[in-house]
Tab-separated table of C-alpha atoms and ligand atoms in Angstrom:
chain	number	residue	atom	x	y	z
A	1	MET	CA	-6.219	11.333	18.545
A	2	THR	CA	-7.589	8.167	16.881
A	3	SER	CA	-5.743	4.900	17.804
A	4	ILE	CA	-5.306	2.780	14.769
A	5	PRO	CA	-5.556	-1.039	15.207
A	6	ALA	CA	-2.527	-2.966	13.994
A	7	ILE	CA	-2.154	-6.003	11.673
A	8	ARG	CA	0.633	-8.417	12.369
A	9	LEU	CA	2.758	-9.650	9.445
A	10	ASP	CA	4.003	-13.262	9.361
A	11	ASP	CA	7.429	-11.909	10.398
A	12	GLY	CA	5.950	-10.607	13.645
A	13	HIS	CA	6.097	-6.873	12.792
A	14	GLU	CA	2.863	-4.854	13.192
A	15	PHE	CA	1.536	-2.213	10.895
A	16	PRO	CA	-1.349	0.126	11.322
A	17	GLN	CA	-4.469	-0.849	9.372
A	18	ILE	CA	-4.718	2.567	7.849
A	19	GLY	CA	-1.717	4.244	6.382
A	20	PHE	CA	-1.117	7.364	4.261
A	21	GLY	CA	-0.522	7.210	0.510
A	22	THR	CA	1.829	9.951	-0.598
A	23	TYR	CA	1.553	9.894	-4.453
A	24	PRO	CA	1.559	12.499	-6.006
A	25	LEU	CA	2.476	14.773	-3.098
A	26	LYS	CA	5.614	16.690	-3.808
A	27	GLY	CA	7.502	19.924	-3.053
A	28	GLU	CA	6.619	22.272	-0.180
A	29	GLU	CA	2.944	21.496	-0.570
A	30	GLY	CA	3.731	17.852	-0.414
A	31	VAL	CA	5.748	18.161	2.796
A	32	THR	CA	2.873	20.220	4.344
A	33	ALA	CA	0.318	17.584	3.388
A	34	ILE	CA	2.431	14.614	4.675
A	35	ARG	CA	3.299	16.609	7.905
A	36	SER	CA	-0.428	17.292	8.388
A	37	ALA	CA	-1.184	13.566	8.033
A	38	LEU	CA	1.346	12.758	10.678
A	39	ASP	CA	-0.161	15.393	12.955
A	40	ALA	CA	-3.552	13.797	12.342
A	41	GLY	CA	-2.230	10.464	13.542
A	42	TYR	CA	-1.029	8.512	10.634
A	43	ARG	CA	1.969	6.365	11.446
A	44	LEU	CA	2.529	4.521	8.137
A	45	LEU	CA	3.664	6.413	5.039
A	46	ASP	CA	3.671	4.863	1.587
A	47	THR	CA	6.150	6.171	-0.844
A	48	ALA	CA	8.224	4.807	-3.813
A	49	VAL	CA	11.337	5.767	-5.824
A	50	ASN	CA	8.998	6.427	-8.711
A	51	TYR	CA	6.872	8.953	-6.779
A	52	ASP	CA	10.005	11.210	-6.646
A	53	ASN	CA	8.994	12.308	-3.156
A	54	GLU	CA	11.183	10.265	-0.788
A	55	VAL	CA	13.009	13.559	0.188
A	56	GLU	CA	9.672	15.226	0.988
A	57	VAL	CA	8.541	12.172	3.089
A	58	GLY	CA	11.840	12.397	5.103
A	59	GLU	CA	11.400	16.118	5.537
A	60	ALA	CA	7.852	15.755	6.775
A	61	LEU	CA	8.901	13.053	9.216
A	62	ARG	CA	11.655	15.309	10.714
A	63	ALA	CA	9.364	18.359	10.749
A	64	SER	CA	6.707	16.384	12.660
A	65	GLY	CA	9.138	15.939	15.581
A	66	LEU	CA	7.959	12.302	15.995
A	67	PRO	CA	10.580	9.696	16.982
A	68	ARG	CA	11.656	7.741	13.916
A	69	GLU	CA	10.534	4.481	15.557
A	70	ASP	CA	6.905	5.771	15.889
A	71	VAL	CA	6.500	6.023	12.055
A	72	GLN	CA	6.718	3.237	9.622
A	73	ILE	CA	7.959	3.983	6.116
A	74	THR	CA	7.346	1.923	2.977
A	75	THR	CA	9.212	2.447	-0.234
A	76	LYS	CA	9.426	0.462	-3.404
A	77	VAL	CA	12.104	-0.633	-5.885
A	78	PRO	CA	11.148	0.360	-9.458
A	79	GLY	CA	11.400	-1.798	-12.587
A	80	ARG	CA	14.534	-0.094	-13.843
A	81	ASP	CA	16.333	-1.209	-10.614
A	82	HIS	CA	15.368	-4.898	-10.808
A	83	GLY	CA	18.232	-7.357	-10.379
A	84	TYR	CA	20.304	-8.296	-7.299
A	85	ASP	CA	22.976	-5.621	-7.226
A	86	GLU	CA	20.725	-3.028	-8.679
A	87	THR	CA	18.189	-3.538	-5.797
A	88	LEU	CA	20.869	-3.295	-3.195
A	89	ARG	CA	21.917	0.051	-4.767
A	90	SER	CA	18.386	1.175	-5.112
A	91	LEU	CA	17.664	0.922	-1.415
A	92	THR	CA	20.827	2.777	-0.592
A	93	GLY	CA	19.573	5.666	-2.756
A	94	SER	CA	16.074	5.548	-1.068
A	95	LEU	CA	17.568	5.628	2.445
A	96	GLU	CA	19.752	8.581	1.507
A	97	ARG	CA	16.818	10.490	0.098
A	98	LEU	CA	14.559	9.652	3.022
A	99	GLY	CA	17.398	10.403	5.552
A	100	VAL	CA	16.808	7.207	7.508
A	101	ASP	CA	18.916	4.129	8.196
A	102	HIS	CA	16.218	1.574	7.446
A	103	VAL	CA	12.788	1.313	5.958
A	104	ASP	CA	9.993	-0.603	7.635
A	105	LEU	CA	8.562	-2.163	4.592
A	106	TYR	CA	10.306	-2.593	1.182
A	107	LEU	CA	8.268	-3.676	-1.790
A	108	ILE	CA	8.919	-4.728	-5.376
A	109	HIS	CA	6.697	-2.062	-7.095
A	110	TRP	CA	5.626	-4.045	-10.162
A	111	PRO	CA	6.716	-7.558	-11.362
A	112	ASN	CA	7.658	-6.244	-14.823
A	113	PRO	CA	7.340	-9.751	-16.222
A	114	SER	CA	8.980	-8.921	-19.635
A	115	ARG	CA	12.289	-8.333	-17.817
A	116	ASP	CA	11.886	-11.467	-15.713
A	117	ARG	CA	14.138	-10.193	-12.963
A	118	PHE	CA	11.854	-10.165	-10.052
A	119	VAL	CA	13.216	-13.303	-8.470
A	120	ASP	CA	16.741	-11.876	-8.258
A	121	THR	CA	15.217	-8.683	-6.992
A	122	TRP	CA	13.508	-10.678	-4.310
A	123	ARG	CA	16.781	-12.397	-3.361
A	124	ALA	CA	18.313	-9.019	-2.797
A	125	MET	CA	15.433	-7.983	-0.607
A	126	ILE	CA	15.893	-11.037	1.574
A	127	GLU	CA	19.564	-9.961	1.909
A	128	LEU	CA	18.450	-6.431	2.817
A	129	ARG	CA	16.182	-7.726	5.478
A	130	SER	CA	18.964	-9.802	7.038
A	131	ARG	CA	21.196	-6.628	7.072
A	132	GLY	CA	18.430	-4.807	8.931
A	133	LEU	CA	18.015	-2.173	6.116
A	134	ALA	CA	14.427	-3.342	5.494
A	135	ARG	CA	12.593	-4.623	8.513
A	136	SER	CA	9.769	-6.288	6.466
A	137	ILE	CA	9.809	-7.191	2.830
A	138	GLY	CA	7.008	-7.690	0.345
A	139	VAL	CA	5.743	-7.044	-3.174
A	140	SER	CA	3.137	-4.986	-4.975
A	141	ASN	CA	1.003	-5.929	-7.936
A	142	PHE	CA	1.913	-9.645	-7.773
A	143	THR	CA	-0.433	-12.342	-8.956
A	144	ALA	CA	-0.815	-15.738	-7.228
A	145	ASP	CA	1.440	-17.285	-9.911
A	146	TYR	CA	4.233	-14.746	-9.355
A	147	LEU	CA	3.976	-15.132	-5.536
A	148	THR	CA	4.201	-18.907	-5.971
A	149	ARG	CA	7.297	-18.537	-8.203
A	150	LEU	CA	8.992	-16.450	-5.498
A	151	VAL	CA	8.503	-18.952	-2.799
A	152	ASP	CA	9.333	-21.881	-5.073
A	153	GLU	CA	12.667	-20.325	-6.064
A	154	THR	CA	13.742	-18.687	-2.810
A	155	GLY	CA	11.717	-20.430	0.015
A	156	VAL	CA	10.582	-16.995	1.261
A	157	MET	CA	7.011	-15.759	0.753
A	158	PRO	CA	6.432	-11.973	0.791
A	159	ALA	CA	4.849	-10.630	4.052
A	160	VAL	CA	2.729	-8.179	2.086
A	161	ASN	CA	1.251	-7.787	-1.422
A	162	GLN	CA	0.086	-4.250	-2.117
A	163	VAL	CA	-2.498	-4.364	-4.950
A	164	GLU	CA	-5.259	-2.421	-6.587
A	165	LEU	CA	-8.221	-2.887	-4.330
A	166	HIS	CA	-11.508	-0.872	-4.089
A	167	PRO	CA	-15.220	-1.579	-4.436
A	168	TYR	CA	-15.092	-1.764	-8.202
A	169	PHE	CA	-12.157	-4.130	-8.050
A	170	PRO	CA	-12.446	-6.266	-4.886
A	171	GLN	CA	-10.059	-9.020	-5.770
A	172	ALA	CA	-11.842	-11.745	-3.726
A	173	GLU	CA	-9.775	-14.593	-5.266
A	174	LEU	CA	-6.431	-13.032	-4.632
A	175	LEU	CA	-7.474	-12.166	-1.003
A	176	ALA	CA	-8.292	-15.818	-0.450
A	177	PHE	CA	-4.864	-16.836	-1.787
A	178	HIS	CA	-3.232	-14.307	0.531
A	179	GLU	CA	-5.159	-15.566	3.555
A	180	GLU	CA	-4.155	-19.164	2.712
A	181	HIS	CA	-0.465	-18.139	2.586
A	182	ASP	CA	-0.367	-15.628	5.503
A	183	ILE	CA	0.272	-12.715	3.209
A	184	VAL	CA	-1.174	-9.386	4.364
A	185	THR	CA	-3.083	-7.474	1.676
A	186	GLU	CA	-2.434	-3.795	1.280
A	187	ALA	CA	-4.957	-1.894	-0.876
A	188	TRP	CA	-3.728	0.836	-3.210
A	189	SER	CA	-6.218	3.402	-4.500
A	190	PRO	CA	-8.452	2.107	-1.604
A	191	LEU	CA	-11.002	4.846	-2.331
A	192	GLY	CA	-10.965	4.026	-6.049
A	193	LYS	CA	-9.480	7.432	-6.857
A	194	ALA	CA	-11.161	8.928	-10.011
A	195	ALA	CA	-13.758	6.138	-10.253
A	196	LYS	CA	-15.174	7.478	-6.892
A	197	PRO	CA	-17.016	4.287	-5.750
A	198	HIS	CA	-18.001	6.256	-2.634
A	199	GLU	CA	-20.456	8.092	-4.874
A	200	ASN	CA	-22.205	4.857	-5.725
A	201	GLU	CA	-25.754	4.641	-4.251
A	202	VAL	CA	-25.036	1.385	-2.478
A	203	VAL	CA	-22.250	3.080	-0.544
A	204	THR	CA	-24.096	6.344	0.084
A	205	SER	CA	-27.158	4.567	1.417
A	206	ILE	CA	-24.998	2.513	3.739
A	207	ALA	CA	-23.185	5.739	4.912
A	208	GLU	CA	-26.547	7.296	5.697
A	209	LYS	CA	-27.639	4.279	7.710
A	210	TYR	CA	-24.533	4.437	9.914
A	211	GLY	CA	-24.279	8.223	10.038
A	212	VAL	CA	-20.694	8.304	8.524
A	213	THR	CA	-19.398	9.576	5.236
A	214	PRO	CA	-19.213	7.393	2.129
A	215	GLY	CA	-15.438	7.484	2.145
A	216	GLN	CA	-15.459	6.138	5.686
A	217	VAL	CA	-17.768	3.308	4.540
A	218	VAL	CA	-15.326	2.365	1.819
A	219	LEU	CA	-12.295	2.396	4.179
A	220	ARG	CA	-14.229	0.474	6.800
A	221	TRP	CA	-15.108	-2.162	4.187
A	222	HIS	CA	-11.315	-2.645	3.729
A	223	VAL	CA	-10.902	-3.004	7.501
A	224	GLU	CA	-13.728	-5.613	7.725
A	225	ARG	CA	-11.832	-7.595	5.058
A	226	GLY	CA	-8.580	-7.635	7.053
A	227	VAL	CA	-6.858	-5.330	4.581
A	228	ILE	CA	-4.369	-2.453	5.199
A	229	ALA	CA	-5.580	0.649	3.266
A	230	ILE	CA	-3.399	3.590	2.411
A	231	PRO	CA	-5.703	6.412	1.291
A	232	LYS	CA	-4.148	9.645	-0.046
A	233	SER	CA	-5.555	12.987	0.714
A	234	ALA	CA	-4.044	16.458	0.533
A	235	THR	CA	-6.984	17.807	2.471
A	236	PRO	CA	-6.447	17.960	6.330
A	237	SER	CA	-10.142	17.461	7.092
A	238	ARG	CA	-10.306	14.341	4.860
A	239	GLN	CA	-7.068	13.035	6.293
A	240	LYS	CA	-8.838	13.019	9.744
A	241	GLU	CA	-12.033	11.646	8.328
A	242	ASN	CA	-10.216	8.727	6.765
A	243	LEU	CA	-8.716	7.802	10.087
A	244	ASP	CA	-11.865	8.096	12.026
A	245	ILE	CA	-13.375	4.685	11.054
A	246	PHE	CA	-12.815	2.714	14.199
A	247	GLY	CA	-16.044	3.723	15.934
A	248	PHE	CA	-18.491	1.709	13.857
A	249	GLU	CA	-18.634	-1.732	12.122
A	250	LEU	CA	-20.323	-2.828	8.901
A	251	SER	CA	-22.623	-5.774	8.921
A	252	GLU	CA	-21.644	-8.776	6.858
A	253	ASP	CA	-24.510	-7.991	4.495
A	254	ASP	CA	-23.196	-4.437	3.931
A	255	VAL	CA	-19.689	-5.733	3.312
A	256	ASP	CA	-21.050	-8.193	0.798
A	257	ALA	CA	-23.183	-5.519	-0.951
A	258	ILE	CA	-20.061	-3.369	-1.417
A	259	THR	CA	-18.049	-6.285	-2.630
A	260	ALA	CA	-20.863	-7.078	-5.194
A	261	LEU	CA	-20.012	-3.711	-6.844
A	262	GLY	CA	-16.952	-5.329	-8.378
A	263	ARG	CA	-16.788	-5.174	-12.211
A	264	PRO	CA	-14.738	-7.330	-14.614
A	265	ASP	CA	-13.261	-4.125	-16.088
A	266	GLY	CA	-12.968	-2.395	-12.684
A	267	ARG	CA	-9.253	-1.651	-12.817
A	268	LEU	CA	-8.613	2.082	-12.718
A	269	PHE	CA	-6.083	2.285	-15.574
A	270	GLY	CA	-5.810	-1.221	-16.909
A	271	GLY	CA	-2.792	-2.077	-14.717
A	272	ASP	CA	-2.818	-5.745	-15.246
A	273	PRO	CA	0.420	-6.940	-13.586
A	274	THR	CA	0.924	-9.623	-16.247
A	275	THR	CA	1.186	-7.025	-18.937
A	276	HIS	CA	1.764	-3.622	-17.297
A	277	GLU	CA	5.433	-2.548	-17.424
A	278	GLU	CA	6.474	0.342	-15.228
A	279	MET	CA	10.217	1.231	-15.123
B	1	NDP	N1	1.739	0.039	-5.522
B	1	NDP	C1	1.110	0.658	-6.577
B	1	NDP	O1	1.289	0.231	-7.737
B	1	NDP	C2	0.319	1.825	-6.319
B	1	NDP	C3	0.282	2.476	-5.101
B	1	NDP	N2	-0.403	3.459	-4.784
B	1	NDP	C4	-0.397	4.084	-3.441
B	1	NDP	O2	-1.754	4.110	-2.923
B	1	NDP	C5	-2.005	5.486	-2.468
B	1	NDP	C6	-3.551	5.787	-2.532
B	1	NDP	O3	-3.938	5.619	-3.855
B	1	NDP	P1	-4.493	6.836	-4.756
B	1	NDP	O4	-4.270	6.371	-6.220
B	1	NDP	O5	-3.998	8.123	-4.312
B	1	NDP	O6	-6.101	6.736	-4.545
B	1	NDP	P2	-7.123	6.874	-3.342
B	1	NDP	O7	-8.044	5.810	-3.581
B	1	NDP	O8	-6.447	7.072	-2.056
B	1	NDP	O9	-7.829	8.272	-3.707
B	1	NDP	C7	-7.239	9.478	-3.590
B	1	NDP	C8	-8.293	10.504	-4.031
B	1	NDP	O10	-9.446	10.459	-3.197
B	1	NDP	C9	-9.698	11.739	-2.660
B	1	NDP	N3	-10.205	11.492	-1.229
B	1	NDP	C10	-9.412	11.248	-0.137
B	1	NDP	N4	-10.226	11.027	0.904
B	1	NDP	C11	-11.482	11.188	0.467
B	1	NDP	C12	-12.712	11.049	1.124
B	1	NDP	N5	-12.851	10.748	2.430
B	1	NDP	N6	-13.880	11.274	0.365
B	1	NDP	C13	-13.747	11.516	-0.947
B	1	NDP	N7	-12.610	11.676	-1.583
B	1	NDP	C14	-11.466	11.464	-0.864
B	1	NDP	C15	-8.382	12.502	-2.713
B	1	NDP	O11	-8.586	13.914	-2.838
B	1	NDP	P3	-7.842	15.023	-1.977
B	1	NDP	O12	-6.345	14.636	-2.016
B	1	NDP	O13	-8.178	16.154	-2.825
B	1	NDP	O14	-8.407	15.076	-0.638
B	1	NDP	C16	-7.737	11.927	-3.927
B	1	NDP	O15	-8.256	12.622	-5.127
B	1	NDP	C17	-1.132	6.353	-3.354
B	1	NDP	O16	-0.915	7.614	-2.752
B	1	NDP	C18	0.161	5.525	-3.336
B	1	NDP	O17	0.814	5.671	-2.100
B	1	NDP	C19	-1.298	4.014	-5.738
B	1	NDP	C20	-1.328	3.471	-7.071
B	1	NDP	C21	-0.551	2.371	-7.434
B	2	LIG	O1	1.302	5.149	-8.137
B	2	LIG	C1	1.846	3.985	-8.293
B	2	LIG	O2	2.380	3.359	-7.374
B	2	LIG	C2	1.937	3.364	-9.671
B	2	LIG	O3	2.415	2.260	-9.705
B	2	LIG	C3	1.426	3.995	-10.879
B	2	LIG	O4	1.154	3.036	-11.837
B	2	LIG	C4	0.276	4.974	-10.747
B	2	LIG	O5	-0.752	4.284	-10.310
B	2	LIG	C5	0.099	5.692	-12.031
B	2	LIG	O6	0.860	6.489	-12.392
B	2	LIG	C6	-1.102	5.332	-12.862
B	2	LIG	O7	-1.186	6.033	-14.028
């Protein structure tokens, strides 16, 4: 089984550089797909209250027979649960649905700026970390300005920012900010989902050169940039393929050529964190 290199967060906890995205896996089929990912070697599962599949994630974990401590679980507080007390309650609900006594990474799913409650939400997450209910805490879809506001108002910088990141939206500026502030970047839709950047000729020709698949090239590009990627696949063969990316390296020129595919309108569904509201 592939051994997955780890990335260390600024709180000292280590996370595998490839995790498994679970949206929109649900029901019996969802449990089967998530279980199959665990069997293939994934040890980081990404879920959220809004995916409505925390129960399935917990079931797949138990069905796998793996010790709880071998698998890291991320979940996320939704916009409707922003606020101090609301966030404490939200995690209680997530833990019950998952059937676990702590999560390994707890994220604010979206900043939801029109509500302007993400700082209080963050204060609750700091408390949840001190109670041991969330081992690491971070955010998702935060801009540099929102991250700065969190640290200015609470003194605590998120360990992770999970953001849209794929060859058509490479986010070089945000990555540089993260590096400067010891924030680990996690890529959502790392394969670019429906935009299928792996079908772009730049990627397919690099894949041919290395004798790997285009999907593997895109995931390796994330690895070369020091990012944690959480590809989703319901297909067991692709689940294995997406983990099998540690036997080759991309040259700097190839990394740059893929990054150059970025487009100003490269977001998949216009999810600009400064305007997108998701409850
Ligand atoms: N924080 C946030 O706001 C967000 C977080 N996320 C998280 O990120 C995860 C991943 O993102 P997602 O949007 O699913 O997009 P991905 O970029 O992971 O793409 C998933 C799609 O790619 C296909 N696929 C998987 N592997 C390959 C491959 N090797 N070659 C070609 N196609 C492939 C899958 O098909 P198939 O399943 O048929 O194999 C599926 O259609 C989500 O599951 C979720 O956990 C996603 C969006 C927003
Ligand atoms: O999947 C997620 O985590 C989301 O935040 C959603 O916005 C998701 O990307 C979606 O539903 C897009 O239409």
